[in-house]
CSV table of C-alpha atoms in Angstrom, one decimal:
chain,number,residue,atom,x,y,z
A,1,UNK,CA,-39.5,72.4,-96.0
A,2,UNK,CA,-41.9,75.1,-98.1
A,3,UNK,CA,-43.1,78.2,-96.7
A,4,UNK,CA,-46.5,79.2,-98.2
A,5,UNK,CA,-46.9,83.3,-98.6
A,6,UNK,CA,-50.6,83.4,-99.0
A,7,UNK,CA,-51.5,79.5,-97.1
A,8,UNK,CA,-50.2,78.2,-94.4
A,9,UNK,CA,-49.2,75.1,-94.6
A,10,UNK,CA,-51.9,73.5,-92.3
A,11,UNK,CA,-54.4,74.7,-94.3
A,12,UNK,CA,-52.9,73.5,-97.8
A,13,UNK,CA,-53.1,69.8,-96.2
A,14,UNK,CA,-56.8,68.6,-96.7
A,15,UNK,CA,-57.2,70.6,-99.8
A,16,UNK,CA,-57.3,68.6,-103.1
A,17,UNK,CA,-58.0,72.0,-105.7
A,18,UNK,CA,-55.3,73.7,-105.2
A,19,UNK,CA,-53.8,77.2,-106.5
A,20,UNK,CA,-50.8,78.9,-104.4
A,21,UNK,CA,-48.0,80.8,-104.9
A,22,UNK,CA,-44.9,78.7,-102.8
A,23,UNK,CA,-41.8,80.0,-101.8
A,24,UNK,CA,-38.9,77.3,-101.6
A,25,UNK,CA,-36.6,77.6,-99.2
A,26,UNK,CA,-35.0,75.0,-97.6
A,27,UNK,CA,-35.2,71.0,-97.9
A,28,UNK,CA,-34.2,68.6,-95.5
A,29,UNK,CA,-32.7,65.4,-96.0
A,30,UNK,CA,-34.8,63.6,-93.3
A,31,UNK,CA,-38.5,63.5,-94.7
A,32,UNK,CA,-41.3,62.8,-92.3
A,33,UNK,CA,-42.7,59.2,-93.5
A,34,UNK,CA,-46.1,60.1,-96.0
A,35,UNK,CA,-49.6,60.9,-94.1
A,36,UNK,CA,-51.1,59.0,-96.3
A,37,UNK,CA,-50.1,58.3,-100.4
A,38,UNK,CA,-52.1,58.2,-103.2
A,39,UNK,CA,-53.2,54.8,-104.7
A,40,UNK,CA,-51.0,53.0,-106.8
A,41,UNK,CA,-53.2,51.9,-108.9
A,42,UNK,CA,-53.6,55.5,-110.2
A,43,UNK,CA,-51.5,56.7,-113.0
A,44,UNK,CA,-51.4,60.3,-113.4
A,45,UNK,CA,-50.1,63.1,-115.8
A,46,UNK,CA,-49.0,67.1,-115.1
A,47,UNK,CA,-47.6,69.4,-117.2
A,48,UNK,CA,-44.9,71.7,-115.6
A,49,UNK,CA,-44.6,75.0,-117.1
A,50,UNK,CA,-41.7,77.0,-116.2
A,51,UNK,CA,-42.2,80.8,-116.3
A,52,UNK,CA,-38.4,82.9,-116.1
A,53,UNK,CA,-38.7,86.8,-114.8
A,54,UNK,CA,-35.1,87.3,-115.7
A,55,UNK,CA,-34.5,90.5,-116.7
A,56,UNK,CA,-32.4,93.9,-116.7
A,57,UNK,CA,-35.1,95.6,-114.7
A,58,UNK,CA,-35.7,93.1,-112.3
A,59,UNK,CA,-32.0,92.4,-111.8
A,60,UNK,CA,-30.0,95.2,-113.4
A,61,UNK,CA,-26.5,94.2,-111.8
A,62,UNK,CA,-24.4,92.6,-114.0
A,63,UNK,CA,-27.4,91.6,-116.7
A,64,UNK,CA,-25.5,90.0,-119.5
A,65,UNK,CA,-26.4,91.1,-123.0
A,66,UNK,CA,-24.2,89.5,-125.2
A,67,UNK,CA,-21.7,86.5,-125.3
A,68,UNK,CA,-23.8,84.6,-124.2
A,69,UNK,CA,-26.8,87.0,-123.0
A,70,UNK,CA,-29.3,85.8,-120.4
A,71,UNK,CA,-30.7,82.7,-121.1
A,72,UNK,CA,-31.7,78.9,-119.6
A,73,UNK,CA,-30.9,75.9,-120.3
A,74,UNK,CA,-32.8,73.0,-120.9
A,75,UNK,CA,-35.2,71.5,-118.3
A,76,UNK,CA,-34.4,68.2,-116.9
A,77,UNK,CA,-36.9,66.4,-114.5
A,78,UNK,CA,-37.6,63.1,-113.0
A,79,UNK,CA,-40.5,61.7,-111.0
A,80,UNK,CA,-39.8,59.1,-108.1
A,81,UNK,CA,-40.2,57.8,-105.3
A,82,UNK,CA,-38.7,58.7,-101.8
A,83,UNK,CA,-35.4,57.0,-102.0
A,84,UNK,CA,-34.3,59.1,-105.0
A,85,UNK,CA,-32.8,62.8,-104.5
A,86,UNK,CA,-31.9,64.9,-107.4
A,87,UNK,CA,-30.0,67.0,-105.5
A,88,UNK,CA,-30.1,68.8,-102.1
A,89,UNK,CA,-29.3,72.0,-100.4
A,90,UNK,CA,-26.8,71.3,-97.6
A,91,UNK,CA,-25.1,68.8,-99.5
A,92,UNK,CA,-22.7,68.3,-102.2
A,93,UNK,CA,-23.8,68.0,-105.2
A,94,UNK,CA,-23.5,64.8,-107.6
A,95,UNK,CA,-20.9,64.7,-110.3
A,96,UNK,CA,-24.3,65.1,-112.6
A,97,UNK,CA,-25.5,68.1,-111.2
A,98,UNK,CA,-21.7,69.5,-111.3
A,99,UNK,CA,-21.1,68.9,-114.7
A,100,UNK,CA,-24.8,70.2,-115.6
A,101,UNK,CA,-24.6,73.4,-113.6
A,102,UNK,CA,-20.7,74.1,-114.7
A,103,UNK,CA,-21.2,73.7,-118.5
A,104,UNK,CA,-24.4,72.5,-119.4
A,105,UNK,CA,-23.6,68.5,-119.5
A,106,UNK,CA,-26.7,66.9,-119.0
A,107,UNK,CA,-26.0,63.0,-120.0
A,108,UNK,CA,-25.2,62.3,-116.7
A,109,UNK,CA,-27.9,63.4,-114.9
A,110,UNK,CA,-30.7,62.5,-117.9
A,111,UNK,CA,-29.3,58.5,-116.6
A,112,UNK,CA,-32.0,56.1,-115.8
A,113,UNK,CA,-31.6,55.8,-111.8
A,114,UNK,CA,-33.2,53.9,-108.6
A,115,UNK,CA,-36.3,55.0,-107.5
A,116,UNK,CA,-37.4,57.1,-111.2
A,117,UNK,CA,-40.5,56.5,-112.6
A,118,UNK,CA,-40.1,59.0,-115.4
A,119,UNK,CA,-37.7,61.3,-116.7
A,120,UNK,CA,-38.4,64.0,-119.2
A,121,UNK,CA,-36.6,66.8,-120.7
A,122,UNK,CA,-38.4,70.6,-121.4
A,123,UNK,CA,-36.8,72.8,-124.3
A,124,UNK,CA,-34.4,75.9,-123.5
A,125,UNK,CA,-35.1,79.8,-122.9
A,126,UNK,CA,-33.4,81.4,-125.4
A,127,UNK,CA,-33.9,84.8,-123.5
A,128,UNK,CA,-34.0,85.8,-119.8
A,129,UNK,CA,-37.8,86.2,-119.4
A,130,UNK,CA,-40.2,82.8,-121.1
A,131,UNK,CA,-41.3,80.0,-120.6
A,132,UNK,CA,-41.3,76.4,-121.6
A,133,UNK,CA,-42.9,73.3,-120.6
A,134,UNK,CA,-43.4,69.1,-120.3
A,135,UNK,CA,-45.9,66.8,-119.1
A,136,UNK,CA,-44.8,63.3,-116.7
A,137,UNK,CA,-46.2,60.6,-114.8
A,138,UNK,CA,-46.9,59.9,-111.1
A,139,UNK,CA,-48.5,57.6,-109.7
A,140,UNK,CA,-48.7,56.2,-105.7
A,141,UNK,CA,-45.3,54.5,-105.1
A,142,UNK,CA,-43.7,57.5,-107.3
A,143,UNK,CA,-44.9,61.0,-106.4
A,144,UNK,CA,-42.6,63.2,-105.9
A,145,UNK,CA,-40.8,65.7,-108.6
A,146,UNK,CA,-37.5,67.1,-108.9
A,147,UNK,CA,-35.7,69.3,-111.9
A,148,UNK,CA,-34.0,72.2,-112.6
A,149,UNK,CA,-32.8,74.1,-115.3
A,150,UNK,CA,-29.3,76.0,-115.6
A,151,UNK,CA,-28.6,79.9,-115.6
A,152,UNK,CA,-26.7,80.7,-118.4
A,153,UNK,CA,-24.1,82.1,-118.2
A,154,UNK,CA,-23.0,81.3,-114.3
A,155,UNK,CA,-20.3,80.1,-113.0
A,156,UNK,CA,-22.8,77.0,-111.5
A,157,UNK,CA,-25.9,78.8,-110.8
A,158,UNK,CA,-29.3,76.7,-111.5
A,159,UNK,CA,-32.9,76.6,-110.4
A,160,UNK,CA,-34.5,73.9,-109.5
A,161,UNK,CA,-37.3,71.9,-106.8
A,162,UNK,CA,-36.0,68.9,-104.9
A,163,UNK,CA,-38.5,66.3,-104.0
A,164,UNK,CA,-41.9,67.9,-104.1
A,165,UNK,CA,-45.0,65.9,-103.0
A,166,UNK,CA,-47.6,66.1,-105.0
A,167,UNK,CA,-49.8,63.8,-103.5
A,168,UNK,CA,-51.4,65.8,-100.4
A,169,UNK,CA,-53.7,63.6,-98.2
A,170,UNK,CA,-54.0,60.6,-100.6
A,171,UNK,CA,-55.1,63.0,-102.7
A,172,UNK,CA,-53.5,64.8,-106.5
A,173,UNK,CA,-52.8,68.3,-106.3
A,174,UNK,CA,-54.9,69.8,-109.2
A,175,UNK,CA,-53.1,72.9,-109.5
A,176,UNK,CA,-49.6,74.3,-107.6
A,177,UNK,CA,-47.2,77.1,-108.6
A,178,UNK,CA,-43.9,77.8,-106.5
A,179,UNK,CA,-41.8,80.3,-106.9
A,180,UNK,CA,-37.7,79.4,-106.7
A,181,UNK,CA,-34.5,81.7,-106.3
A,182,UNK,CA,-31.2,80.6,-107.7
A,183,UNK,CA,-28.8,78.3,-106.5
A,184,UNK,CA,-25.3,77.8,-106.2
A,185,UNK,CA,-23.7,74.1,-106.7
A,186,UNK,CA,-20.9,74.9,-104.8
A,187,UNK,CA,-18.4,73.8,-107.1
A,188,UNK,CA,-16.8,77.1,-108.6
A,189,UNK,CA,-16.2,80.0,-106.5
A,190,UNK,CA,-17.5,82.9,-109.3
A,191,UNK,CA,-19.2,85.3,-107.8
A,192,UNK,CA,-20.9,87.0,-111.3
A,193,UNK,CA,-22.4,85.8,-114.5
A,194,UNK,CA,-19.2,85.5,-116.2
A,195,UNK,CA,-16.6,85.0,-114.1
A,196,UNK,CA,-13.8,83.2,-115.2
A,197,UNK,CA,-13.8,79.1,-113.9
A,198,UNK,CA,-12.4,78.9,-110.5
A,199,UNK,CA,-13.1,75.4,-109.0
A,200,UNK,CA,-14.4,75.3,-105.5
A,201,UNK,CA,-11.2,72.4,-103.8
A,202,UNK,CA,-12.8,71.1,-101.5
A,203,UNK,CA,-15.8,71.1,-103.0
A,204,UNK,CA,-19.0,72.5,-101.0
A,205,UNK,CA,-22.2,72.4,-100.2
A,206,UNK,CA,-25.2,73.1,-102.2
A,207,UNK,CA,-27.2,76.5,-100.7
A,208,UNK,CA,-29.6,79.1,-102.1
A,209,UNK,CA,-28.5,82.7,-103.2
A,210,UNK,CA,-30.1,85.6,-101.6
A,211,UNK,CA,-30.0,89.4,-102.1
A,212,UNK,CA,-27.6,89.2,-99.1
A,213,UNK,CA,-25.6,86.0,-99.3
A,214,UNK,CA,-23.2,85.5,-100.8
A,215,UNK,CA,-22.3,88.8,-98.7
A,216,UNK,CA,-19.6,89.8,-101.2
A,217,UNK,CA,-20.2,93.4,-103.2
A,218,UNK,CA,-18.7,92.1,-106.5
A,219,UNK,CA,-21.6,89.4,-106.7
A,220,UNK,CA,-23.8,89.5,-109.1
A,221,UNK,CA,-26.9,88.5,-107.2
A,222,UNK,CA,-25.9,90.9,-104.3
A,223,UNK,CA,-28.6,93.5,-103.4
A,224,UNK,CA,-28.0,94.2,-99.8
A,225,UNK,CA,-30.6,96.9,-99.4
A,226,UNK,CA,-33.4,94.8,-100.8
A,227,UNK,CA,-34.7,92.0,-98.0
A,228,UNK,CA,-35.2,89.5,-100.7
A,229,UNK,CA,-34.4,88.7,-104.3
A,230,UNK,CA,-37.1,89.4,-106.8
A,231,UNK,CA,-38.7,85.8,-108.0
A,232,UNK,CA,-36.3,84.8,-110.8
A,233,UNK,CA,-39.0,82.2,-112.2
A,234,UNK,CA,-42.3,79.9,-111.1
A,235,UNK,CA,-42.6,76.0,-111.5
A,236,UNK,CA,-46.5,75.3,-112.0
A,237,UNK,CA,-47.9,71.8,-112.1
A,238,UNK,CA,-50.8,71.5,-113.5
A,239,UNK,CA,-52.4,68.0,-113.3
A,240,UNK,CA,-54.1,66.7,-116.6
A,241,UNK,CA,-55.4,63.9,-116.6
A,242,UNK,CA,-55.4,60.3,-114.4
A,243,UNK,CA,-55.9,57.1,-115.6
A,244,UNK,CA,-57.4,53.5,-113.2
A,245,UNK,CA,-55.1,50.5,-114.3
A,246,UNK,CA,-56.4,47.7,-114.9
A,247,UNK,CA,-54.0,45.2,-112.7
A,248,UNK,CA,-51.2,46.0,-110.3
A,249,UNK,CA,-48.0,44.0,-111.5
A,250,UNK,CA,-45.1,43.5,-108.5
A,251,UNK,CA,-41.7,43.2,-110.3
A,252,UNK,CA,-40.3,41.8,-108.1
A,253,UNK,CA,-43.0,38.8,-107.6
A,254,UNK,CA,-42.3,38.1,-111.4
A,255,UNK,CA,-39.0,38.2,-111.1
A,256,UNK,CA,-38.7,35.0,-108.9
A,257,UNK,CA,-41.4,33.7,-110.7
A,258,UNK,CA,-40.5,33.8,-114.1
A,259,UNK,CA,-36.6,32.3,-114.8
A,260,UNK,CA,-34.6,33.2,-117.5
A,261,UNK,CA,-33.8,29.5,-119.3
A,262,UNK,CA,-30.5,29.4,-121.1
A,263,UNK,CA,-30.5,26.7,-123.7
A,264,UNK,CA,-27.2,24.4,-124.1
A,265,UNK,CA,-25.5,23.0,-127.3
A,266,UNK,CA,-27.4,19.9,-127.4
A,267,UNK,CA,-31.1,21.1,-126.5
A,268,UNK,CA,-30.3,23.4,-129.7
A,269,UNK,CA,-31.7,22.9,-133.3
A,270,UNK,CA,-29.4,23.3,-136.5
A,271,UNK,CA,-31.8,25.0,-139.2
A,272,UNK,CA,-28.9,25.1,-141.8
A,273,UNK,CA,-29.9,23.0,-145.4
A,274,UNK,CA,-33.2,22.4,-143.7
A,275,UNK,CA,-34.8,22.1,-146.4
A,276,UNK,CA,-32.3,19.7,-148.4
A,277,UNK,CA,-32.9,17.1,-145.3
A,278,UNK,CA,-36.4,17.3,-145.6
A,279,UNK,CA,-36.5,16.3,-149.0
A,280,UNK,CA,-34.0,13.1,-148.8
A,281,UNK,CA,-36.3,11.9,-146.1
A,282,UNK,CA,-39.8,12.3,-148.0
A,283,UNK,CA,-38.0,10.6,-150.9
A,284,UNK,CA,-36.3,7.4,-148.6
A,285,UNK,CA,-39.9,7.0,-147.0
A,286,UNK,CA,-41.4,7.4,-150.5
A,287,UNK,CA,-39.2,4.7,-151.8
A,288,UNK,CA,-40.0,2.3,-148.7
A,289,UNK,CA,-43.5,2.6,-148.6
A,290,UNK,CA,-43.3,1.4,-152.7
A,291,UNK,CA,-41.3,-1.7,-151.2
A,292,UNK,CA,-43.9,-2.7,-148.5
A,293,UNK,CA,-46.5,-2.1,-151.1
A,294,UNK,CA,-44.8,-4.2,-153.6
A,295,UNK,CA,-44.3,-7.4,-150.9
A,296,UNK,CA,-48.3,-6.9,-149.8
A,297,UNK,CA,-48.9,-7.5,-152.9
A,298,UNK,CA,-47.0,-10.2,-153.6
A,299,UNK,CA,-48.4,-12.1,-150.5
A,300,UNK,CA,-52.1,-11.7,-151.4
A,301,UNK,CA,-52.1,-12.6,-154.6
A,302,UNK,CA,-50.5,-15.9,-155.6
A,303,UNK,CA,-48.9,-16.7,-159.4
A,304,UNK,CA,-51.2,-18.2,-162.1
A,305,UNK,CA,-50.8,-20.4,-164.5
A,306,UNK,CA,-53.0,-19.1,-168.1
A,307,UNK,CA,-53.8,-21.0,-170.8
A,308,UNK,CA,-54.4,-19.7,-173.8
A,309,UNK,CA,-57.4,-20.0,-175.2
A,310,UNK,CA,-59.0,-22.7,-178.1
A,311,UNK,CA,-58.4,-21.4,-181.9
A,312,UNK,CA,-61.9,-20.3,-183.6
A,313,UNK,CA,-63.5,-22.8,-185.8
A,314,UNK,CA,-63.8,-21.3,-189.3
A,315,UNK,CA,-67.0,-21.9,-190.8
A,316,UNK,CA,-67.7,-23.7,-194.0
């Protein structure tokens, strides 16, 4: 669920320019069904930029400097469709998003998977406050984005959106920037930037830090007089460009249509001193077509008996 703080909701709905600032903060594992997609026959491209606000004066408590000093990891993303989840608050997380939010591990979770349609990778922050950015495809059957990028350092601390629509009333989003606070993979129980790794046995739940929650003073995220934390960084999508395909192909139609035809031993053809046979054949077939010849021959023209001619008479 997204909570708009400058357009409600309602209003967002029909609109197909569109430019807010969103506050994410909560998702629910049981999505309402689609109003109404977009048309697959549509292929589209955005570019997400993410913009980081990290920084001492925006979150002096704790603010590493040095070894490592604030920084963020790469950006991993994927567009799909609704049967794929990235991750989700209120659950536990996968051993992907573990291993990426722990130490930065990101083969796991850059794995092809059900329901993706692409998968793309932005470059690190090298500081608290920047930005970087990458451009993927949507189209009607795969609409929806998730990513998120890893505080460093943090004990499992990342940002990220799960399952954003971007498709609104059968219609592309032109334009959207939310705005995201950090969140805890509940796998280590840290409660600052560098605390030393104590793993979370059993393992919990996903959930969203706040200026008052974790509610424990040595936390480094902990600002109990403020009502909420200063935005940490913004997702913006910006949509670029769409293309019409030409034809709509069902894989799964072409599946059972098309077999996959394995070839035995004796339907096989040896190619080995190909061209050695080739060349005793011509020459057999050379030699009996010079035999037939010779017996045509032989039939159609019967022997002959010559006589020599008569001496020349000499004259006197």
């Amino acid at each position: 669920r997204y909570q708009c703080s400058q357009v409600p909701v309602s209003d967002m709905l029909p609109v197909v320019a569109v430019l807010l600032f969103v506050t994410l903060a909560s998702s629910n594992s049981t999505q309402p069904p689609d109003p109404q997609p977009c048309p697959p026959e549509k292929l589209t491209t955005y570019r997400v930029v993410l913009h980081t606000f990290w920084t001492r004066d925006l979150f002096p408590k704790h603010y590493p400097e040095w070894r490592p000093p604030a920084q963020w990891s790469k950006l991993i993303g994927k567009s799909h469709s609704r049967s794929y989840s990235l991750f989700r608050l209120g659950q536990k997380a996968s051993p992907g998003v573990k291993a990426f939010s722990e130490i930065g591990r990101g083969d796991l979770l850059e794995a092809p998977g059900p329901g993706v349609f692409d998968e793309f990778v932005a470059p690190a922050i090298p500081t608290g406050a920047g930005r970087t950015e990458a451009q993927f495809f949507v189209d009607g059957n795969h609409s929806r984005v998730s990513l998120m990028s890893r505080i460093i350092p943090s004990p499992d601390w990342f940002i990220g959106i799960d399952s954003f629509n971007l498709c609104v009333d059968g219609n592309w989003l032109d334009t959207i920037t939310i705005e995201v606070d950090p969140l805890d993979a509940g796998t280590d129980n840290g409660f600052t930037f560098t605390a030393p790794n104590w793993a979370t046995s059993p393992q919990g739940v996903i959930y969203r830090i706040t200026s008052r929650y974790p509610s424990h003073p040595a936390g480094s995220f902990y600002y109990p007089y403020l009502k909420r934390l200063p935005p940490i960084a913004t997702f913006q999508f910006i949509k670029t460009r769409e293309y019409e395909l030409n034809e709509v192909f069902h894989h799964s139609e072409d599946d059972k249509r098309y077999d996959l035809v394995n070839l035995d031993q004796s339907n096989t053809i040896s190619v080995i001193n190909s061209n050695n046979d080739i060349q005793l054949e011509m020459e057999a077939e050379r030699r009996e077509q010079e035999m037939r010849l010779q017996q045509q021959l032989a039939t159609k023209l019967p022997s002959a008996t010559l006589t020599p001619p008569p001496p020349l008479a000499l004259a006197p």
